[in-house]
Coordinates of C-alpha atoms and ligand atoms in Angstrom, one line a residue:
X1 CA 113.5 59.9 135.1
X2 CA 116.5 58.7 136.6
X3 CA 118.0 62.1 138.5
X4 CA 121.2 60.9 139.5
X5 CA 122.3 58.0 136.5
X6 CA 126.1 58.5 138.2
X7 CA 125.0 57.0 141.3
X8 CA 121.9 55.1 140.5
X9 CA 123.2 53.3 137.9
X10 CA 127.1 52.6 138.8
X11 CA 128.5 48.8 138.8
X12 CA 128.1 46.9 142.2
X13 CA 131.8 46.7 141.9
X14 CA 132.2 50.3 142.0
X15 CA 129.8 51.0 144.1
X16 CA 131.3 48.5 146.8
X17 CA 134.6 50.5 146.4
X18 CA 133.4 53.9 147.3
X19 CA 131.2 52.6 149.8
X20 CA 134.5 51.1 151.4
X21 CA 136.1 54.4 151.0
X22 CA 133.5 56.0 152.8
X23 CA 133.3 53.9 155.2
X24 CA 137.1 54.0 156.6
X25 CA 136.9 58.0 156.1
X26 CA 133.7 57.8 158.1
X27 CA 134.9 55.6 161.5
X28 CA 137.8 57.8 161.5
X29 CA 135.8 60.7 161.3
X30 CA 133.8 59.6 164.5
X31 CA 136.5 58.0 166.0
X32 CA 138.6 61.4 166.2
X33 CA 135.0 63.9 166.5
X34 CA 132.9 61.7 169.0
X35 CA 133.9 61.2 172.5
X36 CA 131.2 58.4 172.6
X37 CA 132.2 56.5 169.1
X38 CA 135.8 56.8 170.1
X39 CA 134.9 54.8 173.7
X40 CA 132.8 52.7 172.0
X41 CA 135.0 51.7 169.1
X42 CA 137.6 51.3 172.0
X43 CA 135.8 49.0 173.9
X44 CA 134.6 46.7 170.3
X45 CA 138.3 46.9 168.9
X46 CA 137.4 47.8 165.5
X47 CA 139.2 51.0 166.0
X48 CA 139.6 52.9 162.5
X49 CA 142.7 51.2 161.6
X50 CA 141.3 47.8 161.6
X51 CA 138.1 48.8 159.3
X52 CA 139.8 47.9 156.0
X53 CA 137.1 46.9 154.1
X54 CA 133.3 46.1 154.1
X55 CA 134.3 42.9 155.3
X56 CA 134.5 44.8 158.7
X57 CA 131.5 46.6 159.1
X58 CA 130.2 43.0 161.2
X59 CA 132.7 44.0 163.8
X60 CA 131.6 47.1 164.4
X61 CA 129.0 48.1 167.1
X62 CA 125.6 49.3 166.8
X63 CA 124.5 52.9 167.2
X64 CA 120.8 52.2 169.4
X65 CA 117.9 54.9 169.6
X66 CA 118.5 54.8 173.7
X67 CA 121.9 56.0 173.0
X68 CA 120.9 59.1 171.2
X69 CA 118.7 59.8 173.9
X70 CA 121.7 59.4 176.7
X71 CA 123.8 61.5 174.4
X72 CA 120.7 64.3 173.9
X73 CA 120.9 66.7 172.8
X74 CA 124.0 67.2 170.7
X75 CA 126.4 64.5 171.9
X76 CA 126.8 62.7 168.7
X77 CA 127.4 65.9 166.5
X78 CA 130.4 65.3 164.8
X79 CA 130.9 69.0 164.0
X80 CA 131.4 72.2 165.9
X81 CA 127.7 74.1 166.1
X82 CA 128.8 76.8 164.1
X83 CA 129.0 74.6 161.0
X84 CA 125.8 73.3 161.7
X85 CA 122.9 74.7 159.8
X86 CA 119.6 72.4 161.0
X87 CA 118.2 71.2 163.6
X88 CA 115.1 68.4 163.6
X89 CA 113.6 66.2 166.5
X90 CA 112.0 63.3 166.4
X91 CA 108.6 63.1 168.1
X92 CA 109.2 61.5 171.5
X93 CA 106.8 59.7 172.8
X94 CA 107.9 59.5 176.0
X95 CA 110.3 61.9 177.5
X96 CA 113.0 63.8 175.4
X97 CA 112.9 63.6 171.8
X98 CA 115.8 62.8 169.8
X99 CA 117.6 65.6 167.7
X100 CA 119.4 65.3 164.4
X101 CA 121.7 68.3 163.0
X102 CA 122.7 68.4 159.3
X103 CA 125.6 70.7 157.7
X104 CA 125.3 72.7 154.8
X105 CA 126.2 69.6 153.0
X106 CA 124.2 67.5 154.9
X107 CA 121.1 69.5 153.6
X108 CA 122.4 69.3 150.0
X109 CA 122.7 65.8 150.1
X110 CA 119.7 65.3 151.8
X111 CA 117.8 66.8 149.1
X112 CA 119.6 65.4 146.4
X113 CA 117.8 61.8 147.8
X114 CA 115.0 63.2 148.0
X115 CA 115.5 64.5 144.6
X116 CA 116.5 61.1 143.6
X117 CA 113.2 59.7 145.6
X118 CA 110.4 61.8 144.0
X119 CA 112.2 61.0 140.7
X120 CA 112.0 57.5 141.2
X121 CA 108.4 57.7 142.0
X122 CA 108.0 59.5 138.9
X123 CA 108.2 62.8 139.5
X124 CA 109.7 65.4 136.9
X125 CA 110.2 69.0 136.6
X126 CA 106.6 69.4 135.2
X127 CA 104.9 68.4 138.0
X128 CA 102.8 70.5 140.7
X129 CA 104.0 68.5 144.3
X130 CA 101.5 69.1 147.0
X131 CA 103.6 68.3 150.0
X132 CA 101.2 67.4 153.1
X133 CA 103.3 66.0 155.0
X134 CA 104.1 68.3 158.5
X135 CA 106.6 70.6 158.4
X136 CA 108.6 71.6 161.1
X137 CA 110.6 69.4 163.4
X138 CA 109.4 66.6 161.7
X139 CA 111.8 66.0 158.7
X140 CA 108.4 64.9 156.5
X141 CA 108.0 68.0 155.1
X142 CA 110.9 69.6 154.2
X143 CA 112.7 66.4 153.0
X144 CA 109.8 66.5 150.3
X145 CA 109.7 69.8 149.6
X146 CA 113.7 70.5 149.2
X147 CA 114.3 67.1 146.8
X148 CA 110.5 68.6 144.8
X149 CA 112.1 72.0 144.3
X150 CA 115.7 70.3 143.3
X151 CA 113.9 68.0 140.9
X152 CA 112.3 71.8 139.5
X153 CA 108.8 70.9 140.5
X154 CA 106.4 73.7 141.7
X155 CA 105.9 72.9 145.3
X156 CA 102.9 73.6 147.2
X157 CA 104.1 73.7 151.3
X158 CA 100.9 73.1 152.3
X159 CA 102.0 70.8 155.3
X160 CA 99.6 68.1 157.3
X161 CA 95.8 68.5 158.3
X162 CA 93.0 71.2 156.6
X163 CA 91.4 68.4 154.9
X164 CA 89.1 70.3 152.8
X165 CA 92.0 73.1 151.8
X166 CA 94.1 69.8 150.4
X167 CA 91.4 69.3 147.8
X168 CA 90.8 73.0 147.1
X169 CA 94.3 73.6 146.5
X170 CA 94.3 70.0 144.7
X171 CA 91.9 71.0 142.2
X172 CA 92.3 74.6 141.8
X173 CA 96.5 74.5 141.6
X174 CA 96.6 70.8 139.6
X175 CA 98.5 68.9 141.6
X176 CA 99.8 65.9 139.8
X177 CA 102.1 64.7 142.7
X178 CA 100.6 64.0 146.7
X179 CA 103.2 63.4 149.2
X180 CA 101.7 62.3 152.4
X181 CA 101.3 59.2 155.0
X182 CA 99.1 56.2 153.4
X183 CA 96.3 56.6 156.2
X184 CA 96.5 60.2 155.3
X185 CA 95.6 59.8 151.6
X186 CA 92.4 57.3 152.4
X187 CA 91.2 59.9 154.8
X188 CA 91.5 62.8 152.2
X189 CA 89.7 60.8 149.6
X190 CA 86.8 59.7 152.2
X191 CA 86.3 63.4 152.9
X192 CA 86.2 64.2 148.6
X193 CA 83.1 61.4 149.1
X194 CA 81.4 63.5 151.6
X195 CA 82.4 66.8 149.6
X196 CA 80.8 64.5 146.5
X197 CA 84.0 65.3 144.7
X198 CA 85.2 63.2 141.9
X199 CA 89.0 62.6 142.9
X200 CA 89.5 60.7 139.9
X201 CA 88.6 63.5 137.6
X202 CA 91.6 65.2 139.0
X203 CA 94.7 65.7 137.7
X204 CA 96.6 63.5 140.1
X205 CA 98.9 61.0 138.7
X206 CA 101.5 59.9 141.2
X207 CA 101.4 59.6 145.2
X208 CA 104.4 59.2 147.5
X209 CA 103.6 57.8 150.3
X210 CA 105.3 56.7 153.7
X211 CA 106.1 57.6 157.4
X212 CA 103.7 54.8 158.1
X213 CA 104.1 51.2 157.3
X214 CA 101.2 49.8 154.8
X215 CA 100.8 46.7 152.4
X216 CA 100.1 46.1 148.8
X217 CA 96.7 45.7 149.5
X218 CA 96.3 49.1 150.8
X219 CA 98.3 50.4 147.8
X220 CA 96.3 48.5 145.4
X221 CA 93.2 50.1 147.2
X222 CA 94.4 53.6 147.5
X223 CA 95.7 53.6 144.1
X224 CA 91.9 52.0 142.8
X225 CA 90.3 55.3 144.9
X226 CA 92.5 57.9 143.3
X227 CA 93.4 56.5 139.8
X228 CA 96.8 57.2 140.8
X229 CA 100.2 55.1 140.9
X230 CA 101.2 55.0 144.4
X231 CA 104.9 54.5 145.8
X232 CA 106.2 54.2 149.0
X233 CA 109.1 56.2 150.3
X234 CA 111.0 55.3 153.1
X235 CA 112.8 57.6 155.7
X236 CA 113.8 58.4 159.5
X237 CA 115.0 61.3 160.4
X238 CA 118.0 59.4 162.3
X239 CA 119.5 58.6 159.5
X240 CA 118.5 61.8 157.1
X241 CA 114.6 61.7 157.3
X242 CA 113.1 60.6 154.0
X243 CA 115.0 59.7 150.7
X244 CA 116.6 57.1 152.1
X245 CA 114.7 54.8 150.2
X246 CA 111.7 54.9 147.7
X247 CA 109.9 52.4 145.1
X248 CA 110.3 53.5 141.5
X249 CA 107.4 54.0 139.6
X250 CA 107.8 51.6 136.8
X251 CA 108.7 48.1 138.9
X252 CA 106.9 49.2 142.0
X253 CA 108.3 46.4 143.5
X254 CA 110.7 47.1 146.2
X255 CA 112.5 50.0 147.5
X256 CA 115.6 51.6 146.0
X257 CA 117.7 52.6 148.5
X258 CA 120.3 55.2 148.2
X259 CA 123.0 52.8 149.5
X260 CA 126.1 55.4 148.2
X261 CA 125.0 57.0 151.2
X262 CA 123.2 55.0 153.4
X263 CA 124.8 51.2 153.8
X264 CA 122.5 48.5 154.7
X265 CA 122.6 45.6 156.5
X266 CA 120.2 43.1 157.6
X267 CA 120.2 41.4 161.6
X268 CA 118.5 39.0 163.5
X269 CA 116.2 41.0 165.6
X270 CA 117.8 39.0 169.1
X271 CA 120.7 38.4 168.6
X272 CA 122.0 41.2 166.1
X273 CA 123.7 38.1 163.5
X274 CA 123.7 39.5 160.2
X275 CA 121.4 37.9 157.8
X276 CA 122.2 37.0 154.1
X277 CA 120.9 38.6 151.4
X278 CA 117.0 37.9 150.9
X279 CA 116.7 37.4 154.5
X280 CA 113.9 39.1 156.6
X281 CA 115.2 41.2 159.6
X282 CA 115.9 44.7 161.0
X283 CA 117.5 47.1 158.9
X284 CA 120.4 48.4 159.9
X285 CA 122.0 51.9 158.5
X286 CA 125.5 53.2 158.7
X287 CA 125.4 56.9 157.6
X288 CA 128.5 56.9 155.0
X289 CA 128.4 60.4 154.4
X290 CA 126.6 62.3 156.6
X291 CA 128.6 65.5 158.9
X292 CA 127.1 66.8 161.5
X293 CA 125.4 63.8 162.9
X294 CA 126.9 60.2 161.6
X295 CA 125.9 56.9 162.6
X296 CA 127.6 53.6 162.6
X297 CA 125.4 50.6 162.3
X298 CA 122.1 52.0 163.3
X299 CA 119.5 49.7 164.3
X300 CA 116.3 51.3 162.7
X301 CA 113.4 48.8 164.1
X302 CA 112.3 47.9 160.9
X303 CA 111.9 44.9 159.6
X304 CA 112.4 44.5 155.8
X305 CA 114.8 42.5 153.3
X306 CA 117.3 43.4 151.0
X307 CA 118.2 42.2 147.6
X308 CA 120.9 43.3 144.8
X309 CA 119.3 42.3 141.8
X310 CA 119.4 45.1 139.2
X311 CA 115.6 46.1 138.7
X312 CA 113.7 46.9 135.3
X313 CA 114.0 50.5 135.7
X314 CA 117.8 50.9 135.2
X315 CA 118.9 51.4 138.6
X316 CA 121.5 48.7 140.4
X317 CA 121.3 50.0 143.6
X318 CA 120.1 48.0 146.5
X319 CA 116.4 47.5 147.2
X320 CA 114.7 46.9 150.3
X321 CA 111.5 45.0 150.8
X322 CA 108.7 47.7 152.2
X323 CA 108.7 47.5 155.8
X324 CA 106.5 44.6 157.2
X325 CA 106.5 46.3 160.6
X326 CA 108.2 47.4 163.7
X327 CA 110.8 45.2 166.1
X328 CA 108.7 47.2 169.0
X329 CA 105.2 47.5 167.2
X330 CA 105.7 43.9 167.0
X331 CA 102.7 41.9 168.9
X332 CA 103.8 39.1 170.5
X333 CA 100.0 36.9 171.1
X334 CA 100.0 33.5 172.7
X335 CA 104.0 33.6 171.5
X336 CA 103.6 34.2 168.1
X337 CA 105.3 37.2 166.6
X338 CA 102.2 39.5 165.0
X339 CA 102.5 42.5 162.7
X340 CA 99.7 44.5 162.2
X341 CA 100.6 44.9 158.5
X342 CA 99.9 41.0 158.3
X343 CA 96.0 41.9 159.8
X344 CA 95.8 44.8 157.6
X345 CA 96.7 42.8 154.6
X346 CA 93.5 40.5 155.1
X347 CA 91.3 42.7 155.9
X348 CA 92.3 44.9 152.3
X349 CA 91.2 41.7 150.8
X350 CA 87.8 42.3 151.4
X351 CA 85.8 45.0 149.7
X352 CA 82.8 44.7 152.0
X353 CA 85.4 46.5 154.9
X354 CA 87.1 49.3 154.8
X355 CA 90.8 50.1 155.1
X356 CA 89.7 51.3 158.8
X357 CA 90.8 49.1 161.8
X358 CA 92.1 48.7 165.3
X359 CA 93.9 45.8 167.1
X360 CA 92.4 45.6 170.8
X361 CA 94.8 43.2 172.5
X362 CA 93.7 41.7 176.1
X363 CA 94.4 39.5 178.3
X364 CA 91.9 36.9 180.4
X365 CA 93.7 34.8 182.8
X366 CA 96.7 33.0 180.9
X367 CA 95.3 33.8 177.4
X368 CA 96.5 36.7 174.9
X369 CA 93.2 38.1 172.8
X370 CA 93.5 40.1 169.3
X371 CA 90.2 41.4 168.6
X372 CA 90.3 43.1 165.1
X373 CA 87.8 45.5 165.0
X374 CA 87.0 47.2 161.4
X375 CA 84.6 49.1 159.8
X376 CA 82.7 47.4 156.9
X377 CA 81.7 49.3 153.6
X378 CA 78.4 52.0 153.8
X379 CA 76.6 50.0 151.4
X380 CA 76.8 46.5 153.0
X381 CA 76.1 48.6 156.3
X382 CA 72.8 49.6 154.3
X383 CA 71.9 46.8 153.4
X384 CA 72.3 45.0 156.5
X385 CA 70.7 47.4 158.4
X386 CA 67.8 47.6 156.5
X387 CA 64.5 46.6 158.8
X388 CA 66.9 47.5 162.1
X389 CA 64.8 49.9 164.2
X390 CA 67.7 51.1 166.1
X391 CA 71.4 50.9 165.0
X392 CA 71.9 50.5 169.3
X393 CA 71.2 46.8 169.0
X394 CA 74.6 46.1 168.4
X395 CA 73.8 42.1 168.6
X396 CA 70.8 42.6 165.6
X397 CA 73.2 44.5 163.4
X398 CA 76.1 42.1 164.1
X399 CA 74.5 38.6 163.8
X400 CA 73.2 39.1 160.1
X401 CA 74.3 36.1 158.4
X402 CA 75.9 38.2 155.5
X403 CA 78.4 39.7 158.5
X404 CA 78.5 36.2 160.1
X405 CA 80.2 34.8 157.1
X406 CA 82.0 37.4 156.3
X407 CA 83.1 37.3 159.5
X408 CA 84.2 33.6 159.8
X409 CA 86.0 34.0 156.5
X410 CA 88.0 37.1 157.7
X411 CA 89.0 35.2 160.9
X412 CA 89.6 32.0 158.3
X413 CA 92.7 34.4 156.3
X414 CA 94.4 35.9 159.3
X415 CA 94.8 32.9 160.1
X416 CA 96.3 31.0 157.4
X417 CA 98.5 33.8 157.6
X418 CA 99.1 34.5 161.7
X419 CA 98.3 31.3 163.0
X420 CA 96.2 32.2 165.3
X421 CA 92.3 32.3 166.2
X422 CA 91.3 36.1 166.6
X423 CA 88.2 37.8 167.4
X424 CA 86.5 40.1 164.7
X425 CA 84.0 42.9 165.4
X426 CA 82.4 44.8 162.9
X427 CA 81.9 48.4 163.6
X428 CA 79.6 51.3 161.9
X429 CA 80.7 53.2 158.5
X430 CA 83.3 56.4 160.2
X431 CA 83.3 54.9 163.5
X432 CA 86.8 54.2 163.9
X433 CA 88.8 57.7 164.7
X434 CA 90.7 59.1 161.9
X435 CA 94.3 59.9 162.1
X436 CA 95.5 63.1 160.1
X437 CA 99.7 61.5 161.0
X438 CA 100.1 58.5 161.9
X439 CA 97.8 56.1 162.4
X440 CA 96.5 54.5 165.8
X441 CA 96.2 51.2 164.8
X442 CA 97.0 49.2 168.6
X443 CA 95.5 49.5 171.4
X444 CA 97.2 47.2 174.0
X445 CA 95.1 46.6 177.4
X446 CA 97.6 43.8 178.7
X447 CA 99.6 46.7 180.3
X448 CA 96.7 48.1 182.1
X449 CA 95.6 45.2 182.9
X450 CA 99.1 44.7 185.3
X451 CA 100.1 41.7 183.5
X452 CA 102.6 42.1 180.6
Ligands
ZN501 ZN1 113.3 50.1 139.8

């Protein structure tokens, strides 16, 4: 189901001209409303008068996540508070968080993408959305749940964590649609195997997955687990929280991003160049829009690609690659640039491991070291710990020669794909800690050890 064909659908020639529109309306906007956009645009030149097309938007600066934090925590608002209706934050990890407000309209549009999102992934107004993503701050939740309810889904709130209550609810309500994080939906499905639940005997159909990167390996093995299709949906709450992007169910290939409200562009991590078309690179956002809280070429930190080619599914709207990882997540080991997607994508490869891992990054002397640790599957664990007295001996259970070619052909793929020698460890079945948000998945000791 297409929810909004208007939109979805339109020309690229008419979708360039009210993104133009927009655009002028909007630097004005911020230029008149923001003391900060006004002193910035200043400083740039590209005051509104000179933004005359989308020709422009190169000369105008970029919005940074430090600058929402210097501005905390309602500098940017473009509208008096009274007209403001929400208020989310953004999980700081260090320090303040950064806070986003939305106007009535704001909210309205914001489920309308979402709408448009879940619809995309498949969902209609038949379905039964369990939304387990947090609510609260977090705009996970009730991004979800408002674009489920306008969509005329039965929603069921039942937010992050309570593990066992998920698959209760799952089974006794018949929930056809899961929205949650990736890591989130493997951990669910490991707990059904302890519960000795069938998972693929429910009704589940569709999951909508995101607020984590993952690969196609992951979705291939999450979707294998479940017997589900799985999408990925693509937010942050700078910019709205989710719906600003999200795969469609029937191309799975790429992410259609609601660019009538949200205009792309790709840059050169360094040097902020734009990047043609096709080009990896950060994405950068400029809210077209939004009221209360607008941005002008926001630099996300994530690192995708775009492309305009009209997709199978009807739509013509810009797609974006899914996200290959983080500008600061990004690993830089004996100079070469590292994501942890690329590790994760070998490791999902192999069915003898599971989909757990964790990067351990050190440094001896003058030399960067990735160890990938991951857990292999319970039954090659069996087997090779058949005729092991104690599991202790770590070197016993490790030097099997299954594991020792296993592990030379592991270290063989990352890489062809890296470049790089890494180390590989093999830990027990449920060893590695399980995240109920976001995943864990690097642990740097270079800090620590006073020398990064
Ligand atoms: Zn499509």
């Amino acid at each position: 189901m297409i929810f909004d064909r208007e939109h979805e659908c339109m020309s690229r020639q008419d979708l360039r001209q009210l993104q133009e529109e927009r655009l002028k309306a909007l630097v004005k906007r911020v230029y008149d409303r923001v003391p900060f956009y006004r002193d910035l645009l200043d400083k740039s030149g590209a005051t509104p008068e000179k933004v005359r097309s989308l020709d422009d938007l190169p000369r105008l600066p970029f919005t940074r996540k430090y600058n929402l934090r210097d501005e905390y925590p309602f500098g940017l608002f473009a509208t008096p508070m009274k007209d403001v209706v929400r208020i989310h934050a953004s999980s700081g990890t260090t320090g303040k968080p950064t806070t986003v407000g939305y106007t009535r309209s704001d909210v309205a549009m914001w489920a309308e993408v979402c709408a448009r999102a879940l619809a995309c992934a498949g969902t209609t107004d038949e379905d039964t959305v369990q939304v387990a993503y947090g609510y609260g701050l977090f705009t996970g939740g009730l991004g979800a749940h408002y674009g489920a309810e306008l969509i005329g889904s039965a929603v069921i709130p039942i937010s992050g964590s309570n593990t066992q209550r998920q698959l209760m609810l799952m089974q006794d309500f018949g929930t056809t649609v899961l929205c949650c994080t990736p890591s989130f939906a493997l951990y669910v499905w490991d707990v059904a195997q302890q519960l000795h639940l069938d998972v693929t005997k429910f009704p589940l159909r569709v999951g909508v997955f995101g607020a984590e990167p993952w690969s196609e390996n992951m979705r291939r093995d999450i979707e294998r687990k479940w017997n589900i299709k799985a999408c990925d949906i693509y937010g942050l709450s700078e910019i709205i929280g989710p719906g600003v992007s999200c795969e469609c169910v029937e191309a799975q290939s790429g992410l259609h991003l609601n660019d009538d409200h949200f205009l792309p562009e790709i840059v050169d991590p360094d040097t902020g160049e734009v990047r043609p078309e096709g080009e990896w690179g950060e994405l950068v956002i400029t809210t077209l829009t939004k009221e209360a809280f607008p941005l002008i070429r926001y630099r996300t930190g994530d690192i995708t690609r775009l492309t305009s080619e009209p997709c199978i599914c009807g739509r013509t709207n810009t797609r974006m690659d899914r996200i290959a990882g983080r500008t600061d997540d990004m690993l830089i080991i004996r100079g070469v640039n590292v994501f942890p997607s690329q590790v994760e994508s070998v490791l999902l490869m192999s069915p003898q491991v599971e989909p757990h891992y964790r990067l351990l990054v050190s440094r001896k002397g003058a030399l960067d070291n990735l160890d990938v640790q991951v857990e292999i599957a319970p039954s090659l664990y069996q087997e090779v710990s058949a005729g092991i007295l104690s599991t202790d001996d770590v070197t016993t259970f490790t030097e099997h020669e299954t594991l020792v070619g296993l592990k030379h052909n592991i270290q063989k793929n990352i890489k062809d794909i890296i470049g790089i020698n890494v180390g590989v460890t093999f830990k027990e079945p449920g060893s590695i800690e399980r995240a109920e948000g976001k995943a864990q998945r690097v642990i740097d000791l270079r800090k620590e050890q006073g020398d990064s």
